Every structure is written in structure tokens, then in C-alpha cells.
Amino acid sequence: MRQVYLDHQAATPLLPEVFEAMRPYFTEAFGNPSSLHQHGLRARDAMNQARAQLARFIRAESPEEIFFVSDGQEAANLAVKGVAYANQRKGNHIVAAETEHPAVLNSIEFLEKQGFACTRVKVDREGFVKPGDVEAALTDQTILVAVHCANHDIGTVQPIAEIGAIAARRGVPLYVDAEAAAGWAPIDVQAMNASLLSFSPHKFYGPKGVGVLYRHKRARLVSILHGGVQEGGRRAGVENVPAIVGAGLAAEIAARELPARSAHTARLQQRLWQGLQAAVPFLKLNGPPPGPNRLPTNLSLSAEFIEGEGQLLLCDMNGIAVASGSSCVSKSLKISHVLAAIGLDHALAQGNLILSLGKDNTEEEIDYVVETFANKVVARLRSMSPMWDEFQRGLIDSAIAPRGSGRSSSAHASALSGKPA
Amino acid sequence: MSESYTLYNQTVMDHFLNPRNLGDLPEADGVGEVGAAACGDIMKISLRIEEGRIKDARFKTFGCGSAIASSSMATELIKGRTIEEAMHFSNQEVVQALGGLPPVKIHCSVLAEEALKAALEDYLKKHPELARKTPLQSAPAGA
């Protein structure tokens, strides 16, 4: 069976040349970078080279502003908690977009239990943060602004430079979660006025097990992981040297290939969305239309009258790997908080599917996905769905293209379950 | 990939991919449609009942793989049972027959039990003389 991988936001395959660059650091160059002998110095040298590659990747002024942690989520924890603790004498207020990744939002929630306060800035129906709303949320107690570069769920690219200009003018550090954007959109921490920024190389053909945190040299940050004095005292624990080496090379290659990679996925993104739109009735795109304000890799879709986990499973049975933000996929049985934040109808959020493209996807694959999704996934699940049948009989209405007869799917579901819509 | 992995066990996957008793009964004697407050899934079960016995059952489900599998298995299990027996039907039977469900998916089997009981209730409403003889067991909450 044909295999089509469309979950590049979860993981990407490691580039063979990156794997080769990492290999010696598992075996012969195994030294601990804190050791003072040849073995340690060799590992330290490799790490410093990676720091320089990563500094160039995001246009940081100095490699000393690059910190290695275990993953992008750890980087988000360190950025949020580390800045909050470092500045708690100055204030206790954090401003964050309500569509931040859970690594950011849950870190903030943890801080709120300790006396910090947070204003969650609302987004519009396409997921955009308005810079003016960020400014309006600032108080004289604000010690951190956290806004992501591009959304992990719906691909919305935020006006981060405008937000950064406001933060700089008001003297508040800006932390940018660039996890979804890095490798696919150019990152320039200076143009963004970012004090902190984080990402993971496994999103752009580098290894898992390493996250990168940029910290401007004047931004105050304390460690949240205590022990040895690794990473300038900001993060205890022996560094994952092979992964760090891989991160540096993957970033160098990503910077070089970024225009070609993103042009390629943008073309496929258009082809996929146009193909699906033509082949699948009652299908909605969540987030902005493909173009400069959307990541060139991401499509978040909602197929009406069917549920997302079923779509994911049937896609998988047909060799197509995708993700979903449906309540049935989450361990908490809640729909994606991003879909809730953009005001998406609950039943549509339940029918959510997330497809993320990569550099190796082909037009042929896209055409296979369109055909399979229309005929073997959506048509099949609709034939099983009582809602599709009730829609045909005019008992419930479409939220995507209302006909004006019958109640909405969500109102219907809520009437049946007794739970408010 | 040379090997293949599944999210659910083989029985659940089989009932999801090859659902039994899918559809509606045009002249059903009882129809129950219920929704899950937890996740938003919807399940509809239609019954044909003759001489106090379930002759046929059909389902339609808006929900995840385990919700579809649960309703498929529930309709298989209850065919041939008397109304009285069906009243005592428990979601645990579905879970066992499916060879287990992940803890977070147990509520799918509860929904199948609720849909079945709603269909029986619908039938008994139309046959009040039977309703007096077989008081409806309420579904255990969140079992």
C-alpha cells in the first residue's frame, strides 16, 4: 500500500547527512562536554559549533544566546517560568495569547497557582492576535509577553514583529514560541524584538531529544532545573551532544533550503486544499487561507457530520498519516483549545483533521490523498453517521453552508446529551 | 513500514472497519438516539421486536473508532434477547466482547447501552401494557 506521511508537525525523518554527522558523538566522541580532558573538549567544541549554527539560523547576535534543553516544550517551560521567577520582584503579570501551545499555557497555569496573574489575549476567527490587544493587556506589573510565531494547530502566522515593537517600547520581554514556524518560515529574533524564542529541530529534519532556547543577553532568566552548571547555569543536566550536533546541521541545511522547501509545500498545500474542496462537500478550512499569513505546511480541516478520530483511523488504514484535534483524540475528551478559541462550532471541531506537509511529499501523493479521503474516508463515515442522514432529511442543518432548515448539529448533540452547546 | 500497528485491539478494529448491523430499520418498533455529554458523540439504535424478543437491530454512530465498534458489538449482542433480558444489558458486556477498551473510551460502551435502552423505552412507550411488566433499568451513570 502507498504510504503518505502528512504529520510533519509531529515529527520529520532525520536527514541522512545529519544522522552521519551525529553518529561519531554516540561512539568515539562520547565525552561529557563538562569534562576538561580531550574527550570533553571535543564534545564541547562540537556543541559550540552547533550553537553558532543555531545562532545564525535565527539571526541571534551571539552563540552565547543559544541554550540547549531536551525539547521545545522544556524550552517553553524554562522561558515562561524562568523569566517569571527572575522578575518576580518587578511584577507578577503575564500576557499570553489564548492559542499558545499547552507547554506555554500550562506553565502559566502552574505559575498562577503561585500568585502570578495572566491576561489571555483573545484571537479572531482565523486565529490572529491583534497587536493592539496585547498592548491593552499590559500593566505596570507585566513581566512577560508570550505570543507564538505560527500556530501549531491552524497555521496562523502572527504579526510578531509588531507585537515585539510594542513589547520593546514598553520594556517587557517577549517570548516567542517558534516551534511550528522554525524551518518553514524565516526567523529573525532581532527583527522580532524577541527576548526569548524556542523551537525543536525534529520539526525540520533534525533529531528529537533536543530543544533550543534563545535568550537575549539582557533578558533575565533563572534555571528551573537545578544541579550542575551546564548551559551557563540555566539548565542542569548533561547535554545531549549527538542531538545538539544534529540540531546545528539540520538548522544550517534548513536555512539554506527554506525558500525551496516552503515554496514546494505551499504549492502542495494549494493543490491539496483545492482538490479536497472540490471533492468533499461540507468541508471547512480552519485558520487563514493558504498564503503569506498561513504556514506553508499546515491544513486544519473540519469535515461536517463525522468525527475526527474515525477519519484519522481510516486514513491510517489507507496509508495516510494525519493528526486530529477532535475531543475523541484527546485524553481529556476536550476539543483542541485553539479550535475553541476561534469560535469553531463544537461538532465541526469534533470533525477536525490536521494535515501537515513536508519537503518530500509529491503531487501524486496529494492526488491520492484527495481521492482516498473523499471516497474511502468521508463517504464511508457519513454513511455510518446518524447526523448525515438527519441532515439529508432536513432535521439538522449544516454549519458550513446553512440551508435554513433544522437545528445545528451542535444544538442537536446537546439536546440529545442534555449538555449545553 | 513492514509491520502494522493498531490503535485498538483486533476485535475493536474489526468492528470499526467491518461494522455489523450498520444502518436503519425502515419500520423499526423502537428507535433510540443518545448523545455523550463528555465528548459529543451520537449513537442511534433501531430495533425490530416480535413477540417480546429483539428480532433485528441496526445502528448509526457519529463518533470515534471505539464508539462505532461499541455500537456494532452492542447490536450483535442483543439480537435474539427478550425485552426483559435487554433491559439488564450492561456496557460491561460490550467491553468484554470487544476484548477491552482503553479506559478513556469506556464511555463509548456506556453510550451504546444508553442508545439500546432509549430504543427499548421508545418501544415500551408505544406498548404501555408491556411497560408495566418490565420496568426499565436505568443505565449506570458513568460506568
Short mmCIF file of N, CA, C and O in Angstrom, two decimals, chain A residues 151-202:
data_model
loop_
_atom_site.label_atom_id
_atom_site.label_comp_id
_atom_site.label_asym_id
_atom_site.label_seq_id
_atom_site.Cartn_x
_atom_site.Cartn_y
_atom_site.Cartn_z
N ASN A 151 0.81 29.29 14.57
CA ASN A 151 0.04 28.37 15.42
C ASN A 151 0.25 26.91 15.03
O ASN A 151 0.20 26.54 13.86
N HIS A 152 0.42 26.06 16.06
CA HIS A 152 0.70 24.64 15.86
C HIS A 152 -0.52 23.89 15.32
O HIS A 152 -0.40 22.82 14.77
N ASP A 153 -1.71 24.46 15.49
CA ASP A 153 -2.94 23.76 15.14
C ASP A 153 -3.47 24.23 13.79
O ASP A 153 -3.82 23.42 12.94
N ILE A 154 -3.58 25.54 13.61
CA ILE A 154 -4.27 26.08 12.44
C ILE A 154 -3.36 26.93 11.55
O ILE A 154 -3.83 27.54 10.60
N GLY A 155 -2.06 26.98 11.86
CA GLY A 155 -1.09 27.58 10.95
C GLY A 155 -1.07 29.10 10.85
O GLY A 155 -0.35 29.65 10.03
N THR A 156 -1.85 29.77 11.69
CA THR A 156 -1.90 31.24 11.64
C THR A 156 -0.53 31.84 11.96
O THR A 156 0.05 31.54 13.00
N VAL A 157 -0.03 32.70 11.06
CA VAL A 157 1.25 33.37 11.30
C VAL A 157 0.96 34.72 11.96
O VAL A 157 0.26 35.57 11.40
N GLN A 158 1.46 34.91 13.15
CA GLN A 158 1.14 36.10 13.94
C GLN A 158 1.97 37.32 13.52
O GLN A 158 3.10 37.16 13.06
N PRO A 159 1.42 38.51 13.70
CA PRO A 159 2.18 39.74 13.39
C PRO A 159 3.21 39.99 14.50
O PRO A 159 3.10 40.94 15.29
N ILE A 160 4.21 39.13 14.55
CA ILE A 160 5.07 39.07 15.73
C ILE A 160 6.00 40.29 15.82
O ILE A 160 6.32 40.75 16.92
N ALA A 161 6.42 40.82 14.66
CA ALA A 161 7.31 41.99 14.71
C ALA A 161 6.57 43.19 15.31
O ALA A 161 7.16 43.98 16.07
N GLU A 162 5.29 43.32 14.99
CA GLU A 162 4.50 44.43 15.56
C GLU A 162 4.34 44.26 17.07
O GLU A 162 4.42 45.23 17.83
N ILE A 163 4.09 43.02 17.47
CA ILE A 163 3.94 42.75 18.90
C ILE A 163 5.28 42.98 19.61
O ILE A 163 5.33 43.55 20.70
N GLY A 164 6.36 42.57 18.94
CA GLY A 164 7.70 42.77 19.50
C GLY A 164 8.04 44.24 19.68
O GLY A 164 8.67 44.64 20.66
N ALA A 165 7.61 45.06 18.70
CA ALA A 165 7.88 46.50 18.79
C ALA A 165 7.17 47.10 20.00
O ALA A 165 7.73 47.94 20.72
N ILE A 166 5.95 46.65 20.25
CA ILE A 166 5.19 47.14 21.41
C ILE A 166 5.89 46.71 22.71
O ILE A 166 6.10 47.53 23.62
N ALA A 167 6.26 45.44 22.77
CA ALA A 167 6.91 44.92 23.97
C ALA A 167 8.21 45.68 24.25
O ALA A 167 8.50 46.06 25.38
N ALA A 168 8.97 45.93 23.17
CA ALA A 168 10.25 46.65 23.33
C ALA A 168 10.01 48.07 23.83
O ALA A 168 10.71 48.56 24.72
N ARG A 169 8.99 48.72 23.24
CA ARG A 169 8.70 50.10 23.65
C ARG A 169 8.30 50.17 25.12
O ARG A 169 8.64 51.10 25.83
N ARG A 170 7.58 49.14 25.57
CA ARG A 170 7.12 49.13 26.96
C ARG A 170 8.12 48.46 27.90
O ARG A 170 7.86 48.35 29.11
N GLY A 171 9.23 47.98 27.36
CA GLY A 171 10.27 47.39 28.20
C GLY A 171 9.89 46.06 28.83
O GLY A 171 10.37 45.71 29.91
N VAL A 172 9.03 45.30 28.14
CA VAL A 172 8.64 43.98 28.65
C VAL A 172 9.22 42.91 27.74
O VAL A 172 9.13 43.02 26.51
N PRO A 173 9.87 41.88 28.30
CA PRO A 173 10.44 40.84 27.43
C PRO A 173 9.35 40.07 26.69
O PRO A 173 8.30 39.75 27.25
N LEU A 174 9.63 39.78 25.41
CA LEU A 174 8.72 38.98 24.58
C LEU A 174 9.31 37.59 24.40
O LEU A 174 10.45 37.44 23.98
N TYR A 175 8.51 36.58 24.73
CA TYR A 175 8.90 35.19 24.45
C TYR A 175 8.08 34.69 23.27
O TYR A 175 6.86 34.75 23.27
N VAL A 176 8.79 34.20 22.24
CA VAL A 176 8.14 33.70 21.04
C VAL A 176 8.32 32.19 20.93
O VAL A 176 9.45 31.70 20.86
N ASP A 177 7.22 31.46 20.95
CA ASP A 177 7.27 30.02 20.69
C ASP A 177 7.28 29.85 19.17
O ASP A 177 6.27 30.11 18.51
N ALA A 178 8.44 29.46 18.64
CA ALA A 178 8.59 29.32 17.19
C ALA A 178 8.60 27.85 16.77
O ALA A 178 9.09 27.50 15.69
N GLU A 179 8.06 27.01 17.62
CA GLU A 179 8.07 25.55 17.39
C GLU A 179 7.47 25.17 16.03
O GLU A 179 8.03 24.37 15.30
N ALA A 180 6.31 25.74 15.71
CA ALA A 180 5.64 25.36 14.46
C ALA A 180 6.26 26.06 13.25
O ALA A 180 6.18 25.55 12.14
N ALA A 181 6.87 27.20 13.48
CA ALA A 181 7.35 28.02 12.35
C ALA A 181 8.78 27.68 11.94
O ALA A 181 9.12 27.74 10.75
N ALA A 182 9.63 27.36 12.91
CA ALA A 182 11.06 27.20 12.62
C ALA A 182 11.28 26.16 11.53
O ALA A 182 10.73 25.06 11.59
N GLY A 183 12.08 26.50 10.57
CA GLY A 183 12.39 25.61 9.46
C GLY A 183 11.49 25.85 8.27
O GLY A 183 11.80 25.44 7.16
N TRP A 184 10.34 26.51 8.49
CA TRP A 184 9.37 26.70 7.41
C TRP A 184 9.08 28.18 7.13
O TRP A 184 8.51 28.51 6.10
N ALA A 185 9.41 29.03 8.07
CA ALA A 185 9.29 30.47 7.87
C ALA A 185 10.57 31.08 8.43
O ALA A 185 11.10 30.60 9.43
N PRO A 186 11.10 32.15 7.79
CA PRO A 186 12.35 32.73 8.28
C PRO A 186 12.16 33.29 9.70
O PRO A 186 11.13 33.88 10.00
N ILE A 187 13.17 33.05 10.55
CA ILE A 187 13.10 33.54 11.92
C ILE A 187 14.24 34.54 12.13
O ILE A 187 15.40 34.23 11.85
N ASP A 188 13.90 35.71 12.60
CA ASP A 188 14.89 36.75 12.85
C ASP A 188 14.57 37.38 14.21
O ASP A 188 13.68 38.22 14.33
N VAL A 189 15.32 36.94 15.23
CA VAL A 189 14.99 37.39 16.59
C VAL A 189 15.18 38.90 16.75
O VAL A 189 14.50 39.53 17.56
N GLN A 190 16.08 39.47 15.94
CA GLN A 190 16.31 40.91 16.06
C GLN A 190 15.15 41.70 15.46
O GLN A 190 14.65 42.65 16.07
N ALA A 191 14.70 41.27 14.27
CA ALA A 191 13.56 41.95 13.64
C ALA A 191 12.30 41.79 14.48
O ALA A 191 11.43 42.66 14.49
N MET A 192 12.20 40.66 15.19
CA MET A 192 11.02 40.39 16.02
C MET A 192 11.08 41.12 17.36
O MET A 192 10.09 41.17 18.07
N ASN A 193 12.26 41.60 17.73
CA ASN A 193 12.46 42.14 19.07
C ASN A 193 12.18 41.09 20.14
O ASN A 193 11.64 41.39 21.20
N ALA A 194 12.52 39.83 19.82
CA ALA A 194 12.27 38.74 20.77
C ALA A 194 13.36 38.73 21.83
O ALA A 194 14.54 38.83 21.52
N SER A 195 12.96 38.63 23.09
CA SER A 195 13.92 38.44 24.18
C SER A 195 14.22 36.97 24.36
O SER A 195 15.31 36.59 24.77
N LEU A 196 13.19 36.16 24.07
CA LEU A 196 13.35 34.70 24.13
C LEU A 196 12.60 34.09 22.97
O LEU A 196 11.58 34.63 22.54
N LEU A 197 13.11 32.95 22.49
CA LEU A 197 12.46 32.26 21.39
C LEU A 197 12.87 30.80 21.46
O LEU A 197 14.01 30.49 21.82
N SER A 198 11.94 29.91 21.16
CA SER A 198 12.29 28.48 21.25
C SER A 198 11.76 27.69 20.07
O SER A 198 10.80 28.08 19.43
N PHE A 199 12.42 26.56 19.83
CA PHE A 199 11.97 25.64 18.76
C PHE A 199 12.66 24.30 18.92
O PHE A 199 13.56 24.14 19.74
N SER A 200 12.19 23.32 18.14
CA SER A 200 12.77 21.96 18.17
C SER A 200 13.20 21.55 16.77
O SER A 200 12.41 21.68 15.84
N PRO A 201 14.41 21.01 16.62
CA PRO A 201 14.87 20.61 15.28
C PRO A 201 14.12 19.42 14.69
O PRO A 201 14.20 19.21 13.48
N HIS A 202 13.40 18.65 15.51
CA HIS A 202 12.71 17.49 14.90
C HIS A 202 11.56 17.93 14.01
O HIS A 202 10.96 17.11 13.31
#
